[in-house]
Amino acid sequence: MLFGQRLRALAGWIATLAVAAAFVVALAAFFELLSHPGEERTQILRGYEWFTSGDLRVAFDLRWDPLSALMALVVTGVSSLIHLYSIGYMEHDERRETFFSWLNLFVASMLVLVLAQNFLVMFLGWEGVGLCSYLLVGFWFNRRLLVVNPLGRLVEGEPDDTREVWAPPAAKKAFLANRIGDVGFLLAMFLIFATTGSLDFDVVFGEAGALAAGTATAIALLLFLACTGKSAQFPLYVWLPDAMAGPTPVSALIHAATMVTAGVFLVARTHTIFEASGTAQTVVLLVGAGTALLAALIAIGQDDIKKILAYSTVSQLGYMFIGVALGPIGYAAGMLHLVTHAFFKAQLFLGAGSVMHGNDDDTDIKHFGGLRSAMPITFWTTMAAWAAIVGVPFTSGFYSKDQVLAAAFEHGGIGLLAWAIGVFTAGLTAFYMSRYVFLTFFGERRWPEGRHPHESPPVMTVPLIVLAVLALVAGFALTTFTGEGGRFQAFLEPVLGAPEEHESLAAAAGLSAAATGLAAVGAIVAWLLYVRPFDWLALRRRWAGAWRPLAEKLYVDQVYEFFTVNLGGALAAFLARNVDQRGIDGAVNGVAELVGSSARSGRRLQSGLVRSYALGVLGGAVLIVAFLVFRP
């Protein structure tokens, strides 16, 4: 930012090397952490005293333990690849030095969030990623972008496949939705300090068990309100799909490694407070399961490749919240899904950007088809990420998603409902992701005349290859098939605790078979509809009544607009006209008129005529004499 255009050609490389250097440092610190026994794997870096106000003392201290080490490695590692990819993607942008500055600030803010030792330092990073999301989503503030109209070709008379959008409204929507959640974070901090007298994690978590159930529930639910904003859960998820107005690397950074994982991390970090309130854990579980199902249904009806992936992110975040809401039995599973999701979702977004790069920035899957021969690297790496997200056996998503579902099943009670919803959502995920892949890379070529799809340059394809490999092997490398979590769970146990028991290998295999079988059904249905010779557009028109709600995002945005814009606007107009103008302004103006009329009446007494004043003096004298004569 300081050198501006002088570094335009080097800005991307400087930013990428900075994040890569942070990854190297995190990796070195990670291996140093492994050298300590499990109970000694928490190190506090004492920083300077930020400020003191009365009994509140806040120091800029940092915490390095297995949970923060895991997050730091994911954030810096995946972000390094996204930065490298961005060098090619933003090569011709006239403000790329600003873009990379904000991208670096985004990563720095996320690192502050995950390394914080107290709630206020965490809130600093929390607000930092919110600010950066606003700046980056609205980065192309001076462009009108073409996005896919989900109702295009749905029924006769609606032939338009695209519509124009502007990035600033999407940026403001993201900013405001997150501010609503952030109010919950602030209120939670106020209540925490009022209850424990500190914002330091060690003090607060040490006293969490002594909190009254109602207090613990209030704190936990306020923190979860913040999570619903940052991690796009119902009811505050609506900003995330619209955030696709930003450059594709921003979408990958927000959706994979940084901002949206902050809420999952917050629940894991503050798990002792949630455990003190069983009610809050139940709320997190139900919201996570419901959001996973809702977003998966909406994803089915989208034709914009970035919108499909955006709703997929919302759905997968629901799985993560299911895991971290289950207590020690699910913490490791939820965090493992966070890690594997960072790999395969980053690849999917960057792969979508590669498709756009080679197809004149088109995002409509109806305009692709047969791209696997024109873009082989993008195709094969996307297939690897597709296999992971749908849960093909022995890919990373297979291990992490199955462990979340197995933990929900073993939890029993309300966990069984979450398991059933999760299994059904797995089938939906396989369907809409297969639809995305099949319509993009398979079948007949549907791109317009004159277009020449081509593979992206190496600076963009190398990150795709690395992420595809991680999407395939990360689950096998970190965990075990039995659902016991393996070395990944053992690494996190000093922070998150250890589960008491696990289901048998046979039970785990049966649960895995149920989810995998339903996913296979979803993929097969997508193959029959979108790969074999079949007029799926005619089918869509025939079932327009069923398709339209999915294309319109189940009308959630319209409901929000009705209450906030229509009813809110009508209420504001009523208050402005009747309360403000007639009531408040009327009262103020009435007082002014009364004073004015009184002044005008009184002014007539000051006529300037001597005889009038003499008459007044005489009248006063008569009154005084009368008073003296007739008083008792």
mmCIF file of C-alpha atoms in Angstrom, residues 261-624:
data_model
loop_
_atom_site.group_PDB
_atom_site.id
_atom_site.type_symbol
_atom_site.label_atom_id
_atom_site.label_comp_id
_atom_site.label_asym_id
_atom_site.label_seq_id
_atom_site.Cartn_x
_atom_site.Cartn_y
_atom_site.Cartn_z
ATOM 1 C CA THR A 261 -14.334 -21.167 9.740
ATOM 2 C CA ALA A 262 -14.028 -18.558 12.495
ATOM 3 C CA GLY A 263 -17.377 -19.476 14.029
ATOM 4 C CA VAL A 264 -16.563 -23.186 14.167
ATOM 5 C CA PHE A 265 -13.233 -22.338 15.770
ATOM 6 C CA LEU A 266 -14.968 -20.072 18.323
ATOM 7 C CA VAL A 267 -17.300 -22.858 19.452
ATOM 8 C CA ALA A 268 -14.360 -25.254 19.742
ATOM 9 C CA ARG A 269 -12.250 -22.705 21.625
ATOM 10 C CA THR A 270 -15.048 -21.906 24.099
ATOM 11 C CA HIS A 271 -16.315 -25.488 24.389
ATOM 12 C CA THR A 272 -16.176 -25.397 28.195
ATOM 13 C CA ILE A 273 -18.843 -22.666 28.220
ATOM 14 C CA PHE A 274 -21.041 -24.600 25.784
ATOM 15 C CA GLU A 275 -20.594 -27.761 27.848
ATOM 16 C CA ALA A 276 -21.754 -25.861 30.935
ATOM 17 C CA SER A 277 -24.969 -25.180 29.035
ATOM 18 C CA GLY A 278 -26.457 -28.260 27.448
ATOM 19 C CA THR A 279 -29.203 -26.095 25.947
ATOM 20 C CA ALA A 280 -26.718 -24.114 23.864
ATOM 21 C CA GLN A 281 -25.171 -27.300 22.472
ATOM 22 C CA THR A 282 -28.620 -28.486 21.407
ATOM 23 C CA VAL A 283 -29.283 -25.155 19.665
ATOM 24 C CA VAL A 284 -25.954 -25.359 17.815
ATOM 25 C CA LEU A 285 -26.723 -28.937 16.765
ATOM 26 C CA LEU A 286 -30.190 -28.140 15.418
ATOM 27 C CA VAL A 287 -29.128 -24.954 13.647
ATOM 28 C CA GLY A 288 -26.171 -26.733 12.056
ATOM 29 C CA ALA A 289 -28.301 -29.630 10.828
ATOM 30 C CA GLY A 290 -31.084 -27.378 9.572
ATOM 31 C CA THR A 291 -28.670 -25.064 7.764
ATOM 32 C CA ALA A 292 -26.925 -28.017 6.110
ATOM 33 C CA LEU A 293 -30.234 -29.274 4.703
ATOM 34 C CA LEU A 294 -31.578 -25.846 3.718
ATOM 35 C CA ALA A 295 -28.440 -24.810 1.819
ATOM 36 C CA ALA A 296 -28.198 -28.175 0.044
ATOM 37 C CA LEU A 297 -31.761 -27.822 -1.241
ATOM 38 C CA ILE A 298 -31.100 -24.295 -2.515
ATOM 39 C CA ALA A 299 -27.853 -25.398 -4.214
ATOM 40 C CA ILE A 300 -29.828 -27.808 -6.389
ATOM 41 C CA GLY A 301 -31.639 -24.909 -8.049
ATOM 42 C CA GLN A 302 -28.621 -22.730 -8.901
ATOM 43 C CA ASP A 303 -26.970 -22.458 -12.330
ATOM 44 C CA ASP A 304 -24.157 -20.071 -11.363
ATOM 45 C CA ILE A 305 -21.062 -22.145 -10.589
ATOM 46 C CA LYS A 306 -19.980 -19.838 -7.767
ATOM 47 C CA LYS A 307 -23.460 -19.774 -6.226
ATOM 48 C CA ILE A 308 -23.565 -23.578 -6.215
ATOM 49 C CA LEU A 309 -20.268 -23.672 -4.359
ATOM 50 C CA ALA A 310 -21.366 -20.886 -2.005
ATOM 51 C CA TYR A 311 -24.435 -22.784 -0.843
ATOM 52 C CA SER A 312 -22.290 -25.888 -0.651
ATOM 53 C CA THR A 313 -20.041 -24.035 1.803
ATOM 54 C CA VAL A 314 -23.022 -23.055 3.943
ATOM 55 C CA SER A 315 -24.128 -26.700 3.962
ATOM 56 C CA GLN A 316 -20.700 -28.074 4.838
ATOM 57 C CA LEU A 317 -20.355 -25.545 7.660
ATOM 58 C CA GLY A 318 -23.544 -27.051 9.045
ATOM 59 C CA TYR A 319 -21.749 -30.411 9.282
ATOM 60 C CA MET A 320 -18.900 -28.756 11.187
ATOM 61 C CA PHE A 321 -21.305 -27.258 13.710
ATOM 62 C CA ILE A 322 -22.978 -30.635 14.153
ATOM 63 C CA GLY A 323 -19.572 -32.026 15.105
ATOM 64 C CA VAL A 324 -18.527 -29.316 17.559
ATOM 65 C CA ALA A 325 -21.995 -29.358 19.192
ATOM 66 C CA LEU A 326 -21.679 -33.005 20.248
ATOM 67 C CA GLY A 327 -19.109 -32.551 23.003
ATOM 68 C CA PRO A 328 -15.822 -34.480 23.202
ATOM 69 C CA ILE A 329 -17.221 -37.233 21.007
ATOM 70 C CA GLY A 330 -17.539 -34.863 18.062
ATOM 71 C CA TYR A 331 -14.993 -32.078 18.527
ATOM 72 C CA ALA A 332 -12.223 -33.767 16.581
ATOM 73 C CA ALA A 333 -14.638 -34.808 13.811
ATOM 74 C CA GLY A 334 -15.921 -31.256 13.396
ATOM 75 C CA MET A 335 -12.407 -29.813 13.283
ATOM 76 C CA LEU A 336 -11.252 -32.536 10.879
ATOM 77 C CA HIS A 337 -14.078 -31.610 8.521
ATOM 78 C CA LEU A 338 -12.959 -27.985 8.814
ATOM 79 C CA VAL A 339 -9.474 -29.013 7.641
ATOM 80 C CA THR A 340 -10.559 -31.283 4.800
ATOM 81 C CA HIS A 341 -13.172 -28.774 3.670
ATOM 82 C CA ALA A 342 -10.470 -26.111 3.441
ATOM 83 C CA PHE A 343 -8.622 -28.292 0.931
ATOM 84 C CA PHE A 344 -11.415 -29.462 -1.333
ATOM 85 C CA LYS A 345 -13.481 -26.270 -1.208
ATOM 86 C CA ALA A 346 -10.453 -24.090 -1.981
ATOM 87 C CA GLN A 347 -9.784 -26.288 -5.008
ATOM 88 C CA LEU A 348 -13.410 -26.152 -6.113
ATOM 89 C CA PHE A 349 -13.505 -22.358 -5.995
ATOM 90 C CA LEU A 350 -10.127 -21.968 -7.658
ATOM 91 C CA GLY A 351 -11.163 -24.582 -10.216
ATOM 92 C CA ALA A 352 -14.344 -22.586 -10.887
ATOM 93 C CA GLY A 353 -12.155 -19.504 -11.329
ATOM 94 C CA SER A 354 -10.022 -21.440 -13.798
ATOM 95 C CA VAL A 355 -13.156 -22.379 -15.755
ATOM 96 C CA MET A 356 -14.193 -18.724 -15.785
ATOM 97 C CA HIS A 357 -10.682 -17.650 -16.809
ATOM 98 C CA GLY A 358 -10.799 -19.958 -19.817
ATOM 99 C CA ASN A 359 -14.405 -19.103 -20.768
ATOM 100 C CA ASP A 360 -14.590 -15.307 -20.874
ATOM 101 C CA ASP A 361 -15.634 -15.064 -17.193
ATOM 102 C CA ASP A 362 -18.869 -16.946 -17.879
ATOM 103 C CA THR A 363 -20.356 -18.584 -14.760
ATOM 104 C CA ASP A 364 -23.422 -20.314 -16.225
ATOM 105 C CA ILE A 365 -23.116 -24.099 -16.214
ATOM 106 C CA LYS A 366 -25.636 -24.214 -19.067
ATOM 107 C CA HIS A 367 -22.966 -22.604 -21.283
ATOM 108 C CA PHE A 368 -20.218 -25.173 -20.686
ATOM 109 C CA GLY A 369 -20.110 -28.913 -21.297
ATOM 110 C CA GLY A 370 -17.249 -31.032 -22.587
ATOM 111 C CA LEU A 371 -14.542 -28.884 -20.991
ATOM 112 C CA ARG A 372 -12.540 -31.874 -19.764
ATOM 113 C CA SER A 373 -10.638 -32.073 -23.045
ATOM 114 C CA ALA A 374 -10.013 -28.312 -23.282
ATOM 115 C CA MET A 375 -9.003 -27.913 -19.614
ATOM 116 C CA PRO A 376 -7.553 -31.265 -18.487
ATOM 117 C CA ILE A 377 -5.710 -30.065 -15.353
ATOM 118 C CA THR A 378 -8.720 -28.133 -14.119
ATOM 119 C CA PHE A 379 -10.900 -31.155 -14.865
ATOM 120 C CA TRP A 380 -8.841 -33.778 -13.043
ATOM 121 C CA THR A 381 -8.159 -31.609 -10.001
ATOM 122 C CA THR A 382 -11.846 -30.690 -9.779
ATOM 123 C CA MET A 383 -12.754 -34.358 -9.970
ATOM 124 C CA ALA A 384 -10.474 -35.014 -6.998
ATOM 125 C CA ALA A 385 -12.203 -32.294 -4.972
ATOM 126 C CA TRP A 386 -15.601 -33.558 -6.156
ATOM 127 C CA ALA A 387 -14.742 -37.038 -4.912
ATOM 128 C CA ALA A 388 -13.824 -35.577 -1.520
ATOM 129 C CA ILE A 389 -16.941 -33.463 -1.029
ATOM 130 C CA VAL A 390 -19.368 -36.216 -2.089
ATOM 131 C CA GLY A 391 -17.572 -38.708 0.163
ATOM 132 C CA VAL A 392 -16.036 -41.210 -2.229
ATOM 133 C CA PRO A 393 -14.411 -43.841 0.025
ATOM 134 C CA PHE A 394 -10.886 -43.105 1.236
ATOM 135 C CA THR A 395 -10.898 -39.451 0.181
ATOM 136 C CA SER A 396 -10.592 -36.758 2.845
ATOM 137 C CA GLY A 397 -14.275 -35.822 2.877
ATOM 138 C CA PHE A 398 -15.235 -39.456 3.297
ATOM 139 C CA TYR A 399 -13.344 -39.694 6.588
ATOM 140 C CA SER A 400 -14.339 -36.333 8.048
ATOM 141 C CA LYS A 401 -18.028 -36.359 7.103
ATOM 142 C CA ASP A 402 -18.485 -39.958 8.204
ATOM 143 C CA GLN A 403 -16.893 -39.204 11.567
ATOM 144 C CA VAL A 404 -19.271 -36.291 12.104
ATOM 145 C CA LEU A 405 -22.272 -38.486 11.261
ATOM 146 C CA ALA A 406 -20.966 -41.374 13.366
ATOM 147 C CA ALA A 407 -20.507 -39.045 16.354
ATOM 148 C CA ALA A 408 -24.069 -37.745 15.918
ATOM 149 C CA PHE A 409 -25.448 -41.291 15.780
ATOM 150 C CA GLU A 410 -23.467 -42.371 18.838
ATOM 151 C CA HIS A 411 -24.535 -39.277 20.759
ATOM 152 C CA GLY A 412 -28.135 -40.500 20.623
ATOM 153 C CA GLY A 413 -31.211 -38.435 21.418
ATOM 154 C CA ILE A 414 -31.351 -35.302 19.320
ATOM 155 C CA GLY A 415 -28.125 -36.462 17.704
ATOM 156 C CA LEU A 416 -30.085 -39.153 15.856
ATOM 157 C CA LEU A 417 -32.167 -36.445 14.171
ATOM 158 C CA ALA A 418 -28.971 -34.633 13.169
ATOM 159 C CA TRP A 419 -27.590 -37.919 11.835
ATOM 160 C CA ALA A 420 -30.694 -38.537 9.705
ATOM 161 C CA ILE A 421 -30.597 -35.001 8.313
ATOM 162 C CA GLY A 422 -26.849 -35.308 7.694
ATOM 163 C CA VAL A 423 -27.212 -38.569 5.783
ATOM 164 C CA PHE A 424 -30.009 -37.178 3.618
ATOM 165 C CA THR A 425 -27.986 -34.012 3.015
ATOM 166 C CA ALA A 426 -25.051 -36.184 1.926
ATOM 167 C CA GLY A 427 -27.239 -37.538 -0.861
ATOM 168 C CA LEU A 428 -28.280 -34.034 -1.883
ATOM 169 C CA THR A 429 -24.638 -32.934 -1.833
ATOM 170 C CA ALA A 430 -23.650 -35.727 -4.162
ATOM 171 C CA PHE A 431 -26.488 -34.786 -6.517
ATOM 172 C CA TYR A 432 -25.851 -31.044 -6.847
ATOM 173 C CA MET A 433 -22.066 -31.382 -6.939
ATOM 174 C CA SER A 434 -22.329 -34.119 -9.589
ATOM 175 C CA ARG A 435 -24.704 -31.908 -11.535
ATOM 176 C CA TYR A 436 -22.117 -29.115 -11.360
ATOM 177 C CA VAL A 437 -19.262 -31.357 -12.541
ATOM 178 C CA PHE A 438 -21.242 -33.175 -15.223
ATOM 179 C CA LEU A 439 -22.714 -30.051 -16.805
ATOM 180 C CA THR A 440 -19.333 -28.311 -16.765
ATOM 181 C CA PHE A 441 -16.942 -31.020 -17.951
ATOM 182 C CA PHE A 442 -19.063 -33.765 -19.551
ATOM 183 C CA GLY A 443 -21.665 -34.052 -22.268
ATOM 184 C CA GLU A 444 -22.035 -31.976 -25.413
ATOM 185 C CA ARG A 445 -20.337 -28.634 -25.899
ATOM 186 C CA ARG A 446 -22.757 -25.797 -25.239
ATOM 187 C CA TRP A 447 -20.471 -22.751 -25.271
ATOM 188 C CA PRO A 448 -21.228 -19.868 -27.678
ATOM 189 C CA GLU A 449 -19.673 -19.555 -31.115
ATOM 190 C CA GLY A 450 -16.320 -17.821 -31.118
ATOM 191 C CA ARG A 451 -15.342 -18.924 -27.634
ATOM 192 C CA HIS A 452 -12.127 -20.906 -27.289
ATOM 193 C CA PRO A 453 -11.871 -22.505 -23.827
ATOM 194 C CA HIS A 454 -8.284 -22.973 -22.713
ATOM 195 C CA GLU A 455 -6.313 -24.161 -19.718
ATOM 196 C CA SER A 456 -5.085 -21.640 -17.160
ATOM 197 C CA PRO A 457 -1.378 -20.767 -16.785
ATOM 198 C CA PRO A 458 0.861 -22.779 -14.400
ATOM 199 C CA VAL A 459 0.722 -20.123 -11.680
ATOM 200 C CA MET A 460 -2.984 -20.975 -11.415
ATOM 201 C CA THR A 461 -2.883 -24.735 -12.051
ATOM 202 C CA VAL A 462 -0.099 -25.568 -9.573
ATOM 203 C CA PRO A 463 -2.256 -24.574 -6.566
ATOM 204 C CA LEU A 464 -5.076 -26.662 -8.051
ATOM 205 C CA ILE A 465 -2.830 -29.734 -8.170
ATOM 206 C CA VAL A 466 -1.572 -29.276 -4.599
ATOM 207 C CA LEU A 467 -5.080 -28.798 -3.225
ATOM 208 C CA ALA A 468 -6.395 -31.782 -5.196
ATOM 209 C CA VAL A 469 -3.716 -34.034 -3.719
ATOM 210 C CA LEU A 470 -4.514 -32.792 -0.206
ATOM 211 C CA ALA A 471 -8.216 -33.336 -0.829
ATOM 212 C CA LEU A 472 -7.501 -36.959 -1.661
ATOM 213 C CA VAL A 473 -4.980 -37.928 1.035
ATOM 214 C CA ALA A 474 -5.608 -35.619 4.021
ATOM 215 C CA GLY A 475 -8.254 -37.815 5.621
ATOM 216 C CA PHE A 476 -6.215 -40.987 5.339
ATOM 217 C CA ALA A 477 -3.114 -39.214 6.616
ATOM 218 C CA LEU A 478 -4.753 -37.673 9.681
ATOM 219 C CA THR A 479 -7.273 -40.194 10.946
ATOM 220 C CA THR A 480 -8.591 -43.753 10.842
ATOM 221 C CA PHE A 481 -11.607 -45.414 9.287
ATOM 222 C CA THR A 482 -13.043 -46.573 12.610
ATOM 223 C CA GLY A 483 -14.103 -43.092 13.669
ATOM 224 C CA GLU A 484 -11.629 -42.981 16.542
ATOM 225 C CA GLY A 485 -9.932 -39.923 15.099
ATOM 226 C CA GLY A 486 -6.437 -41.376 15.086
ATOM 227 C CA ARG A 487 -3.478 -39.051 15.448
ATOM 228 C CA PHE A 488 -5.618 -36.010 14.641
ATOM 229 C CA GLN A 489 -7.859 -36.539 17.648
ATOM 230 C CA ALA A 490 -4.906 -37.392 19.863
ATOM 231 C CA PHE A 491 -3.239 -34.124 18.877
ATOM 232 C CA LEU A 492 -6.307 -32.080 19.880
ATOM 233 C CA GLU A 493 -7.098 -33.965 23.094
ATOM 234 C CA PRO A 494 -5.070 -31.638 25.385
ATOM 235 C CA VAL A 495 -7.406 -28.806 24.360
ATOM 236 C CA LEU A 496 -10.722 -30.453 23.516
ATOM 237 C CA GLY A 497 -10.634 -33.548 25.715
ATOM 238 C CA ALA A 498 -11.021 -37.215 24.818
ATOM 239 C CA PRO A 499 -14.280 -39.058 24.144
ATOM 240 C CA GLU A 500 -15.163 -41.828 26.547
ATOM 241 C CA GLU A 501 -15.912 -44.519 23.983
ATOM 242 C CA HIS A 502 -16.568 -45.206 20.316
ATOM 243 C CA GLU A 503 -18.837 -47.465 18.367
ATOM 244 C CA SER A 504 -17.475 -50.771 17.119
ATOM 245 C CA LEU A 505 -15.814 -51.164 13.744
ATOM 246 C CA ALA A 506 -18.875 -52.982 12.421
ATOM 247 C CA ALA A 507 -21.190 -50.171 13.528
ATOM 248 C CA ALA A 508 -18.886 -47.553 11.994
ATOM 249 C CA ALA A 509 -18.821 -49.492 8.717
ATOM 250 C CA GLY A 510 -22.618 -49.733 8.689
ATOM 251 C CA LEU A 511 -23.075 -46.002 9.306
ATOM 252 C CA SER A 512 -20.502 -45.206 6.638
ATOM 253 C CA ALA A 513 -22.241 -47.505 4.173
ATOM 254 C CA ALA A 514 -25.559 -45.705 4.719
ATOM 255 C CA ALA A 515 -24.108 -42.261 3.959
ATOM 256 C CA THR A 516 -21.966 -43.529 1.091
ATOM 257 C CA GLY A 517 -24.873 -45.437 -0.441
ATOM 258 C CA LEU A 518 -27.156 -42.417 -0.403
ATOM 259 C CA ALA A 519 -24.377 -40.294 -1.905
ATOM 260 C CA ALA A 520 -23.967 -42.881 -4.670
ATOM 261 C CA VAL A 521 -27.695 -42.654 -5.396
ATOM 262 C CA GLY A 522 -27.444 -38.870 -5.700
ATOM 263 C CA ALA A 523 -24.490 -39.098 -8.089
ATOM 264 C CA ILE A 524 -26.206 -41.761 -10.226
ATOM 265 C CA VAL A 525 -29.382 -39.685 -10.526
ATOM 266 C CA ALA A 526 -27.284 -36.697 -11.628
ATOM 267 C CA TRP A 527 -25.537 -38.889 -14.220
ATOM 268 C CA LEU A 528 -28.840 -40.105 -15.624
ATOM 269 C CA LEU A 529 -30.231 -36.578 -15.854
ATOM 270 C CA TYR A 530 -27.239 -34.580 -17.061
ATOM 271 C CA VAL A 531 -24.819 -36.890 -18.886
ATOM 272 C CA ARG A 532 -26.941 -39.381 -20.766
ATOM 273 C CA PRO A 533 -28.852 -37.950 -23.753
ATOM 274 C CA PHE A 534 -31.731 -36.280 -21.961
ATOM 275 C CA ASP A 535 -33.496 -32.923 -22.318
ATOM 276 C CA TRP A 536 -33.129 -31.784 -18.735
ATOM 277 C CA LEU A 537 -34.177 -28.222 -19.620
ATOM 278 C CA ALA A 538 -37.506 -29.572 -20.843
ATOM 279 C CA LEU A 539 -37.852 -31.484 -17.563
ATOM 280 C CA ARG A 540 -37.130 -28.271 -15.687
ATOM 281 C CA ARG A 541 -39.829 -26.406 -17.603
ATOM 282 C CA ARG A 542 -42.266 -29.234 -17.021
ATOM 283 C CA TRP A 543 -41.649 -29.102 -13.264
ATOM 284 C CA ALA A 544 -41.289 -25.316 -13.090
ATOM 285 C CA GLY A 545 -43.531 -25.119 -10.039
ATOM 286 C CA ALA A 546 -41.165 -27.316 -8.042
ATOM 287 C CA TRP A 547 -37.976 -25.846 -9.498
ATOM 288 C CA ARG A 548 -38.833 -22.182 -9.031
ATOM 289 C CA PRO A 549 -38.645 -22.184 -5.174
ATOM 290 C CA LEU A 550 -35.175 -23.760 -5.351
ATOM 291 C CA ALA A 551 -34.039 -21.267 -7.986
ATOM 292 C CA GLU A 552 -35.436 -18.445 -5.835
ATOM 293 C CA LYS A 553 -33.482 -19.705 -2.787
ATOM 294 C CA LEU A 554 -36.696 -20.870 -1.084
ATOM 295 C CA TYR A 555 -37.737 -17.206 -0.964
ATOM 296 C CA VAL A 556 -35.670 -16.558 2.171
ATOM 297 C CA ASP A 557 -34.169 -13.386 0.728
ATOM 298 C CA GLN A 558 -37.618 -12.178 -0.304
ATOM 299 C CA VAL A 559 -38.924 -12.762 3.223
ATOM 300 C CA TYR A 560 -36.029 -10.803 4.676
ATOM 301 C CA GLU A 561 -36.573 -8.035 2.150
ATOM 302 C CA PHE A 562 -40.277 -7.911 2.984
ATOM 303 C CA PHE A 563 -39.659 -7.452 6.700
ATOM 304 C CA THR A 564 -36.606 -5.206 6.518
ATOM 305 C CA VAL A 565 -37.155 -3.147 3.358
ATOM 306 C CA ASN A 566 -40.916 -3.183 2.761
ATOM 307 C CA LEU A 567 -42.303 -3.290 6.311
ATOM 308 C CA GLY A 568 -39.290 -1.449 7.679
ATOM 309 C CA GLY A 569 -39.612 1.217 5.013
ATOM 310 C CA ALA A 570 -43.346 1.566 5.609
ATOM 311 C CA LEU A 571 -42.786 1.861 9.363
ATOM 312 C CA ALA A 572 -40.057 4.437 8.806
ATOM 313 C CA ALA A 573 -42.328 6.449 6.494
ATOM 314 C CA PHE A 574 -45.174 6.301 9.042
ATOM 315 C CA LEU A 575 -42.913 7.414 11.878
ATOM 316 C CA ALA A 576 -41.371 10.158 9.748
ATOM 317 C CA ARG A 577 -44.749 11.518 8.676
ATOM 318 C CA ASN A 578 -46.870 11.085 11.807
ATOM 319 C CA VAL A 579 -44.475 10.938 14.721
ATOM 320 C CA ASP A 580 -41.598 13.072 13.495
ATOM 321 C CA GLN A 581 -43.280 15.696 11.325
ATOM 322 C CA ARG A 582 -46.684 15.926 13.018
ATOM 323 C CA GLY A 583 -45.753 14.915 16.538
ATOM 324 C CA ILE A 584 -42.218 16.024 17.333
ATOM 325 C CA ASP A 585 -41.924 18.775 14.725
ATOM 326 C CA GLY A 586 -45.524 19.809 15.452
ATOM 327 C CA ALA A 587 -44.802 20.164 19.164
ATOM 328 C CA VAL A 588 -41.615 22.126 18.576
ATOM 329 C CA ASN A 589 -43.258 24.348 15.977
ATOM 330 C CA GLY A 590 -46.304 24.807 18.231
ATOM 331 C CA VAL A 591 -44.147 26.026 21.121
ATOM 332 C CA ALA A 592 -42.364 28.389 18.739
ATOM 333 C CA GLU A 593 -45.698 29.727 17.453
ATOM 334 C CA LEU A 594 -46.979 30.211 21.020
ATOM 335 C CA VAL A 595 -43.883 32.156 21.978
ATOM 336 C CA GLY A 596 -44.130 34.177 18.759
ATOM 337 C CA SER A 597 -47.800 35.054 19.271
ATOM 338 C CA SER A 598 -47.124 35.999 22.900
ATOM 339 C CA ALA A 599 -44.270 38.222 21.754
ATOM 340 C CA ARG A 600 -46.446 39.849 19.135
ATOM 341 C CA SER A 601 -49.146 40.549 21.742
ATOM 342 C CA GLY A 602 -46.644 41.898 24.240
ATOM 343 C CA ARG A 603 -45.009 44.086 21.641
ATOM 344 C CA ARG A 604 -48.195 46.160 21.359
ATOM 345 C CA LEU A 605 -47.612 47.385 24.910
ATOM 346 C CA GLN A 606 -44.295 48.944 23.804
ATOM 347 C CA SER A 607 -45.868 51.569 21.519
ATOM 348 C CA GLY A 608 -43.316 54.370 22.103
ATOM 349 C CA LEU A 609 -46.073 56.935 22.987
ATOM 350 C CA VAL A 610 -45.465 58.992 26.180
ATOM 351 C CA ARG A 611 -49.169 59.294 26.887
ATOM 352 C CA SER A 612 -49.530 55.508 26.857
ATOM 353 C CA TYR A 613 -46.690 55.112 29.338
ATOM 354 C CA ALA A 614 -48.165 57.926 31.529
ATOM 355 C CA LEU A 615 -51.523 56.137 31.458
ATOM 356 C CA GLY A 616 -49.740 52.954 32.535
ATOM 357 C CA VAL A 617 -48.011 54.757 35.420
ATOM 358 C CA LEU A 618 -51.324 56.275 36.463
ATOM 359 C CA GLY A 619 -53.058 52.912 36.321
ATOM 360 C CA GLY A 620 -50.307 51.338 38.447
ATOM 361 C CA ALA A 621 -50.539 54.151 41.010
ATOM 362 C CA VAL A 622 -54.332 53.726 41.239
ATOM 363 C CA LEU A 623 -53.928 50.008 41.863
ATOM 364 C CA ILE A 624 -51.353 50.598 44.616
#
